[in-house]
Amino acid sequence: MEHSISPQKPCKDIEKRIKQRKTKEILFNNIKKQLTSQYCPINLSELRNFCYYGFCLDEMRPSLWKLFLNYHIKNKFKNDQLIKEKRKVYKEYLNKAIESLCSEPSIDKVLSNDVDRTIVNPLVTVVKNEESRHCYFLDSLMKYNNRKSLHRDAIKRILLTYKVTNSGIGYVQGMNWVVLPIYYVFATSECVEDVKYAEEDTYFCFFNLMTEIGENFVDKFDYDLKLGIRNKIRDVFVKLKYFDPKLYLHIKKIGLMDNLFPFKWIALLFAQDFKIHEIVYLWDRFLSDCNRFEIVIFCCVAVLIKLRKFLMANDHDICMEKLQRNDKINPEEMFVLADELRRQFYEKKK
């Protein structure tokens, strides 16, 4: 006996997924329309939410980061000309930096050594031994560049130019890690213009970022009650005490708080702690955070809570070694927990 086969009706789960996909498509199209040069004005709040909640596509990321770092302006009718002018200005700044280098060859010694030691993980291969490592990205040639220079050389030029043109801060160790994610996103973009002008655009985006976080690298601001890095570190421990008093007391008891270990996480925005695609994932959220970089403090708390069992069971030296490596933390899980902690923190304050 033959059985007639009736068309299968989609289950609720499939209907839900189809609806979600259509919603995403509508959302993506709306965002793309805002990022085209013909569309004005830009709804920056919508774009921030779009990126913060994980809807950022690779093709959109360079434009979004340039917006969040105040390189692109909302008035798109003026934006294109402004960008052209800035790219010309960078060449002038760079020439000035090169002239300074010629008259004082030692001015880039520290930054050059730092950049030479910088490795983009996981794009690394070990040659013969650990001391000789080749980084596929940084040690490859730049595209659309007449100098035939490496990406690593572009990073050096950006930092040297920043040092010469911003003598108030200059170059401080660690800045090489902060500039890297920005340059990586632009230099690996699907857009030819992003790649072609990755060096110029990175300089100004890095400059703008440093106007927000530069005090983390300046000693005289260390104890500033508003801007100081020590105050931000103290805020990490204050919030840890709020969420997990027992862990806070243990960390205090074994002397971990005296080491200021969250300094690196805060100052470098976790740029030294994860693989490059994981750093990009985090920076999508850090740069789009409406309370600029506040989420970084909650991420620091999230790391400690994630490592709670280990920290509670070990002494100072072993805990410090673990915190310095930070190699077992999943950055996505860290961020999700941080976001949830922040929600709880403000909901309880209402």
Coordinates of C-alpha atoms in Angstrom, one line a residue:
M1 CA 0.0 0.0 0.0
E2 CA 1.4 3.3 -1.0
H3 CA 1.4 6.2 1.3
S4 CA 0.9 9.6 0.1
I5 CA 3.6 12.0 1.3
S6 CA 2.3 15.4 2.3
P7 CA 4.6 18.4 2.3
Q8 CA 6.4 18.8 5.6
K9 CA 5.3 21.8 7.5
P10 CA 8.1 23.9 9.0
C11 CA 8.4 23.5 12.7
K12 CA 8.3 26.5 15.0
D13 CA 12.1 26.4 15.4
I14 CA 12.7 26.6 11.7
E15 CA 10.1 29.4 11.4
K16 CA 11.9 31.3 14.2
R17 CA 15.2 30.9 12.4
I18 CA 13.8 32.1 9.1
K19 CA 12.3 35.1 10.9
Q20 CA 15.6 35.9 12.6
R21 CA 17.5 35.6 9.3
K22 CA 15.1 38.0 7.6
T23 CA 15.4 40.4 10.6
K24 CA 19.2 40.2 10.3
E25 CA 19.0 40.9 6.5
I26 CA 16.9 44.0 7.1
L27 CA 19.2 45.1 9.8
F28 CA 22.4 44.6 7.7
N29 CA 20.8 46.4 4.8
N30 CA 19.9 49.4 7.0
I31 CA 23.4 49.5 8.4
K32 CA 25.0 49.2 4.9
K33 CA 22.9 52.1 3.7
Q34 CA 24.1 54.3 6.5
L35 CA 27.7 53.4 5.7
T36 CA 27.5 54.3 2.0
S37 CA 28.8 57.7 1.0
Q38 CA 25.5 58.8 -0.4
Y39 CA 23.5 58.3 2.8
C40 CA 23.1 61.1 5.4
P41 CA 22.7 61.5 8.3
I42 CA 24.2 58.7 10.3
N43 CA 22.4 57.3 13.3
L44 CA 25.5 56.6 15.5
S45 CA 23.6 55.2 18.4
E46 CA 22.1 52.5 16.1
L47 CA 25.5 51.7 14.7
R48 CA 27.0 51.4 18.1
N49 CA 24.3 49.0 19.2
F50 CA 24.6 47.0 16.0
C51 CA 28.3 46.5 16.6
Y52 CA 28.2 46.0 20.4
Y53 CA 25.7 43.2 20.1
G54 CA 27.8 41.3 17.6
F55 CA 26.3 42.1 14.2
C56 CA 29.5 43.6 12.8
L57 CA 30.5 42.0 9.4
D58 CA 34.1 42.0 8.2
E59 CA 33.2 44.3 5.3
M60 CA 31.6 46.9 7.6
R61 CA 34.2 46.8 10.4
P62 CA 36.8 49.4 9.0
S63 CA 34.1 52.0 8.4
L64 CA 32.5 51.4 11.8
W65 CA 35.8 51.6 13.6
K66 CA 36.7 54.8 11.8
L67 CA 33.3 56.3 12.9
F68 CA 33.8 55.1 16.5
L69 CA 37.3 56.6 16.6
N70 CA 36.1 59.9 15.2
Y71 CA 38.0 59.7 12.0
H72 CA 34.9 59.7 9.8
I73 CA 32.5 62.5 10.6
K74 CA 28.7 62.3 10.5
N75 CA 28.4 64.8 7.7
K76 CA 29.3 62.6 4.8
F77 CA 29.2 65.5 2.3
K78 CA 32.3 66.9 3.9
N79 CA 33.9 63.6 5.0
D80 CA 35.5 62.5 1.7
Q81 CA 37.4 65.8 1.3
L82 CA 38.4 65.8 4.9
I83 CA 39.9 62.3 4.7
K84 CA 41.9 63.3 1.6
E85 CA 43.3 66.2 3.4
K86 CA 44.2 64.2 6.5
R87 CA 46.1 61.6 4.4
K88 CA 48.2 64.4 2.9
V89 CA 48.8 65.8 6.4
Y90 CA 50.1 62.4 7.5
K91 CA 52.7 62.4 4.8
E92 CA 53.9 65.8 6.0
Y93 CA 54.0 64.5 9.6
L94 CA 55.9 61.4 8.5
N95 CA 58.5 63.5 6.6
K96 CA 59.0 65.6 9.7
A97 CA 59.5 62.4 11.8
I98 CA 62.0 61.0 9.3
E99 CA 63.9 64.3 9.4
S100 CA 64.0 64.0 13.2
L101 CA 65.2 60.5 12.9
C102 CA 68.0 61.5 10.6
S103 CA 69.2 64.1 13.0
E104 CA 68.8 61.9 16.1
P105 CA 68.9 58.2 15.0
S106 CA 68.3 56.9 18.6
I107 CA 64.8 58.4 18.9
D108 CA 63.1 55.3 17.6
K109 CA 65.3 52.7 19.3
V110 CA 62.8 51.6 22.0
L111 CA 59.7 51.6 19.7
S112 CA 61.6 49.8 17.0
N113 CA 62.7 47.1 19.4
D114 CA 59.2 46.7 20.7
V115 CA 57.6 46.4 17.2
D116 CA 60.3 43.9 16.2
R117 CA 59.2 41.7 19.2
T118 CA 55.5 42.1 18.4
I119 CA 53.8 39.0 17.1
V120 CA 50.2 38.7 15.8
N121 CA 48.8 35.4 17.1
P122 CA 48.0 32.9 15.7
L123 CA 49.6 34.0 12.5
V124 CA 53.1 32.8 13.5
T125 CA 55.5 30.1 12.4
V126 CA 58.7 29.2 14.4
V127 CA 61.8 29.1 12.3
K128 CA 64.5 26.7 13.8
N129 CA 64.0 27.9 17.4
E130 CA 61.8 30.1 19.6
E131 CA 64.1 33.1 19.2
S132 CA 63.5 33.3 15.4
R133 CA 59.8 33.7 14.8
H134 CA 58.1 34.8 11.5
C135 CA 54.7 36.5 11.7
Y136 CA 52.8 35.9 8.5
F137 CA 50.9 39.2 8.8
L138 CA 53.5 41.7 10.1
D139 CA 56.4 40.2 8.1
S140 CA 54.5 40.3 4.8
L141 CA 54.7 43.1 2.2
M142 CA 52.1 45.9 2.3
K143 CA 49.8 46.0 -0.7
Y144 CA 49.5 49.1 -3.0
N145 CA 52.7 50.5 -1.4
N146 CA 55.6 51.8 -3.5
R147 CA 58.1 51.4 -0.7
K148 CA 57.8 47.6 -0.8
S149 CA 57.9 47.7 3.0
L150 CA 56.5 45.2 5.5
H151 CA 53.5 45.8 7.7
R152 CA 55.9 45.8 10.6
D153 CA 57.6 48.8 9.1
A154 CA 54.3 50.6 8.7
I155 CA 53.6 50.2 12.4
K156 CA 57.1 51.6 13.2
R157 CA 56.4 54.7 11.0
I158 CA 53.0 55.3 12.6
L159 CA 54.5 55.2 16.1
L160 CA 57.5 57.2 15.2
T161 CA 55.3 59.9 13.6
Y162 CA 53.1 59.9 16.7
K163 CA 56.1 60.2 19.0
V164 CA 57.5 63.2 17.1
T165 CA 54.2 65.0 16.6
N166 CA 52.9 64.4 20.1
S167 CA 55.9 65.1 22.4
G168 CA 53.6 65.5 25.4
I169 CA 53.2 61.7 25.5
G170 CA 55.7 60.5 23.0
Y171 CA 56.1 56.8 22.7
V172 CA 55.5 54.5 25.7
Q173 CA 56.0 50.8 25.7
G174 CA 52.7 49.1 25.1
M175 CA 51.5 51.5 22.4
N176 CA 52.7 49.0 19.8
W177 CA 49.9 46.6 21.0
V178 CA 47.3 49.4 21.0
V179 CA 48.0 50.4 17.4
L180 CA 48.1 46.9 16.1
P181 CA 44.4 45.9 16.1
I182 CA 43.4 49.1 14.3
Y183 CA 46.1 48.7 11.6
Y184 CA 45.2 45.0 11.2
V185 CA 41.6 45.7 10.6
F186 CA 42.3 48.3 7.9
A187 CA 45.2 46.4 6.2
T188 CA 43.2 43.2 5.9
S189 CA 40.0 45.0 4.7
E190 CA 38.0 43.8 1.7
C191 CA 38.0 47.4 0.5
V192 CA 41.0 48.5 -1.6
E193 CA 40.9 52.0 -0.3
D194 CA 41.1 50.8 3.3
V195 CA 44.1 48.7 2.5
K196 CA 45.8 51.4 0.3
Y197 CA 45.6 54.0 3.1
A198 CA 45.8 51.7 6.1
E199 CA 48.9 53.5 7.4
E200 CA 47.5 57.0 7.1
D201 CA 44.1 56.1 8.5
T202 CA 45.6 54.1 11.4
Y203 CA 47.7 57.1 12.5
F204 CA 44.7 59.4 12.9
C205 CA 42.5 56.7 14.5
F206 CA 45.3 55.8 16.9
F207 CA 45.8 59.5 17.6
N208 CA 42.1 59.9 18.5
L209 CA 42.1 56.8 20.6
M210 CA 45.1 58.0 22.6
T211 CA 43.3 61.3 23.3
E212 CA 40.9 59.1 25.3
I213 CA 43.2 56.5 26.9
G214 CA 46.6 58.3 26.7
E215 CA 46.6 59.2 30.4
N216 CA 47.1 55.4 31.1
F217 CA 50.6 55.8 29.7
V218 CA 51.5 59.1 31.5
D219 CA 53.1 58.7 34.9
K220 CA 51.9 62.1 36.2
F221 CA 48.3 61.0 35.9
D222 CA 48.8 57.7 37.8
Y223 CA 47.1 59.0 41.0
D224 CA 44.6 61.4 39.3
L225 CA 41.2 60.6 40.9
K226 CA 39.4 60.8 37.6
L227 CA 41.9 59.9 34.9
G228 CA 44.6 57.9 36.7
I229 CA 45.3 54.3 35.9
R230 CA 45.5 53.5 39.6
N231 CA 42.0 54.7 40.1
K232 CA 40.8 52.5 37.3
I233 CA 42.6 49.5 38.9
R234 CA 41.0 50.4 42.2
D235 CA 37.6 50.4 40.5
V236 CA 38.2 46.8 39.3
F237 CA 38.7 45.7 42.9
V238 CA 35.8 47.8 44.2
K239 CA 33.5 46.0 41.7
L240 CA 35.0 42.6 42.5
K241 CA 34.2 43.2 46.2
Y242 CA 30.6 44.1 45.2
F243 CA 30.1 40.9 43.1
D244 CA 32.3 38.4 45.0
P245 CA 33.4 39.5 48.5
K246 CA 35.1 36.2 49.3
L247 CA 37.3 36.3 46.2
Y248 CA 38.1 39.9 46.9
L249 CA 39.2 39.2 50.5
H250 CA 41.3 36.2 49.3
I251 CA 43.1 38.3 46.6
K252 CA 43.7 41.0 49.2
K253 CA 45.0 38.5 51.8
I254 CA 47.6 36.9 49.5
G255 CA 48.8 40.3 48.3
L256 CA 47.7 40.2 44.7
M257 CA 46.2 43.7 44.8
D258 CA 49.6 45.1 45.5
N259 CA 50.8 44.0 42.1
L260 CA 48.4 46.2 40.0
F261 CA 48.0 43.3 37.6
P262 CA 44.9 44.7 35.8
F263 CA 47.2 47.6 34.5
K264 CA 48.0 45.7 31.3
W265 CA 44.4 44.7 30.6
I266 CA 43.1 48.3 31.1
A267 CA 46.0 50.2 29.4
L268 CA 46.2 47.9 26.4
L269 CA 42.5 47.0 26.1
F270 CA 43.4 43.3 26.3
A271 CA 45.3 43.7 23.0
Q272 CA 48.2 41.5 24.3
D273 CA 46.1 38.7 25.8
F274 CA 44.4 37.0 23.0
K275 CA 44.6 35.9 19.3
I276 CA 44.0 38.7 16.8
H277 CA 40.5 37.6 15.8
E278 CA 39.6 37.5 19.4
I279 CA 41.0 41.0 20.0
V280 CA 39.0 42.3 17.1
Y281 CA 35.9 40.6 18.6
L282 CA 36.5 42.5 21.9
W283 CA 37.4 45.8 20.3
D284 CA 34.1 45.8 18.3
R285 CA 32.5 46.0 21.7
F286 CA 35.0 48.3 23.4
L287 CA 34.9 50.9 20.6
S288 CA 31.1 50.8 20.3
D289 CA 30.4 50.9 24.0
C290 CA 28.2 53.9 24.7
N291 CA 29.9 54.4 28.1
R292 CA 33.3 54.5 26.5
F293 CA 35.6 51.7 27.8
E294 CA 33.6 51.2 31.0
I295 CA 33.0 47.7 29.8
V296 CA 36.8 47.1 30.0
I297 CA 36.7 47.4 33.8
F298 CA 33.9 44.8 34.0
C299 CA 35.9 42.5 31.7
C300 CA 38.7 42.7 34.3
V301 CA 36.3 41.6 37.0
A302 CA 34.9 38.9 34.7
V303 CA 38.4 37.4 34.3
L304 CA 38.9 37.2 38.0
I305 CA 35.5 35.6 38.5
K306 CA 36.2 33.1 35.7
L307 CA 39.4 32.1 37.4
R308 CA 37.8 32.1 40.9
K309 CA 38.4 28.4 41.6
F310 CA 42.1 28.6 40.7
L311 CA 42.7 31.8 42.5
M312 CA 41.0 30.6 45.7
A313 CA 43.1 27.5 45.7
N314 CA 46.6 29.0 45.2
D315 CA 49.1 31.4 46.6
H316 CA 50.4 34.7 45.4
D317 CA 53.2 33.6 43.0
I318 CA 51.1 30.9 41.3
C319 CA 48.2 33.2 40.9
M320 CA 50.3 36.0 39.5
E321 CA 51.8 33.6 36.9
K322 CA 48.3 32.6 35.9
L323 CA 47.0 36.2 35.6
Q324 CA 50.0 37.2 33.6
R325 CA 49.5 34.4 31.0
N326 CA 45.7 34.7 30.9
D327 CA 45.7 31.9 28.4
K328 CA 42.7 29.8 29.5
I329 CA 40.1 32.6 29.3
N330 CA 37.6 32.5 26.5
P331 CA 37.2 36.2 25.4
E332 CA 33.6 35.7 24.3
E333 CA 32.6 34.2 27.6
M334 CA 34.5 36.9 29.4
F335 CA 32.6 39.6 27.5
V336 CA 29.2 38.0 28.0
L337 CA 29.8 37.8 31.8
A338 CA 31.2 41.4 31.9
D339 CA 28.1 42.7 30.1
E340 CA 25.8 40.8 32.5
L341 CA 27.8 42.1 35.5
R342 CA 27.4 45.6 34.3
R343 CA 23.6 45.2 33.9
Q344 CA 23.3 43.7 37.4
F345 CA 25.4 46.6 38.8
Y346 CA 23.2 49.3 37.4
E347 CA 19.9 47.5 38.0
K348 CA 20.7 47.1 41.7
K349 CA 21.6 50.8 41.8
K350 CA 18.2 51.9 40.6

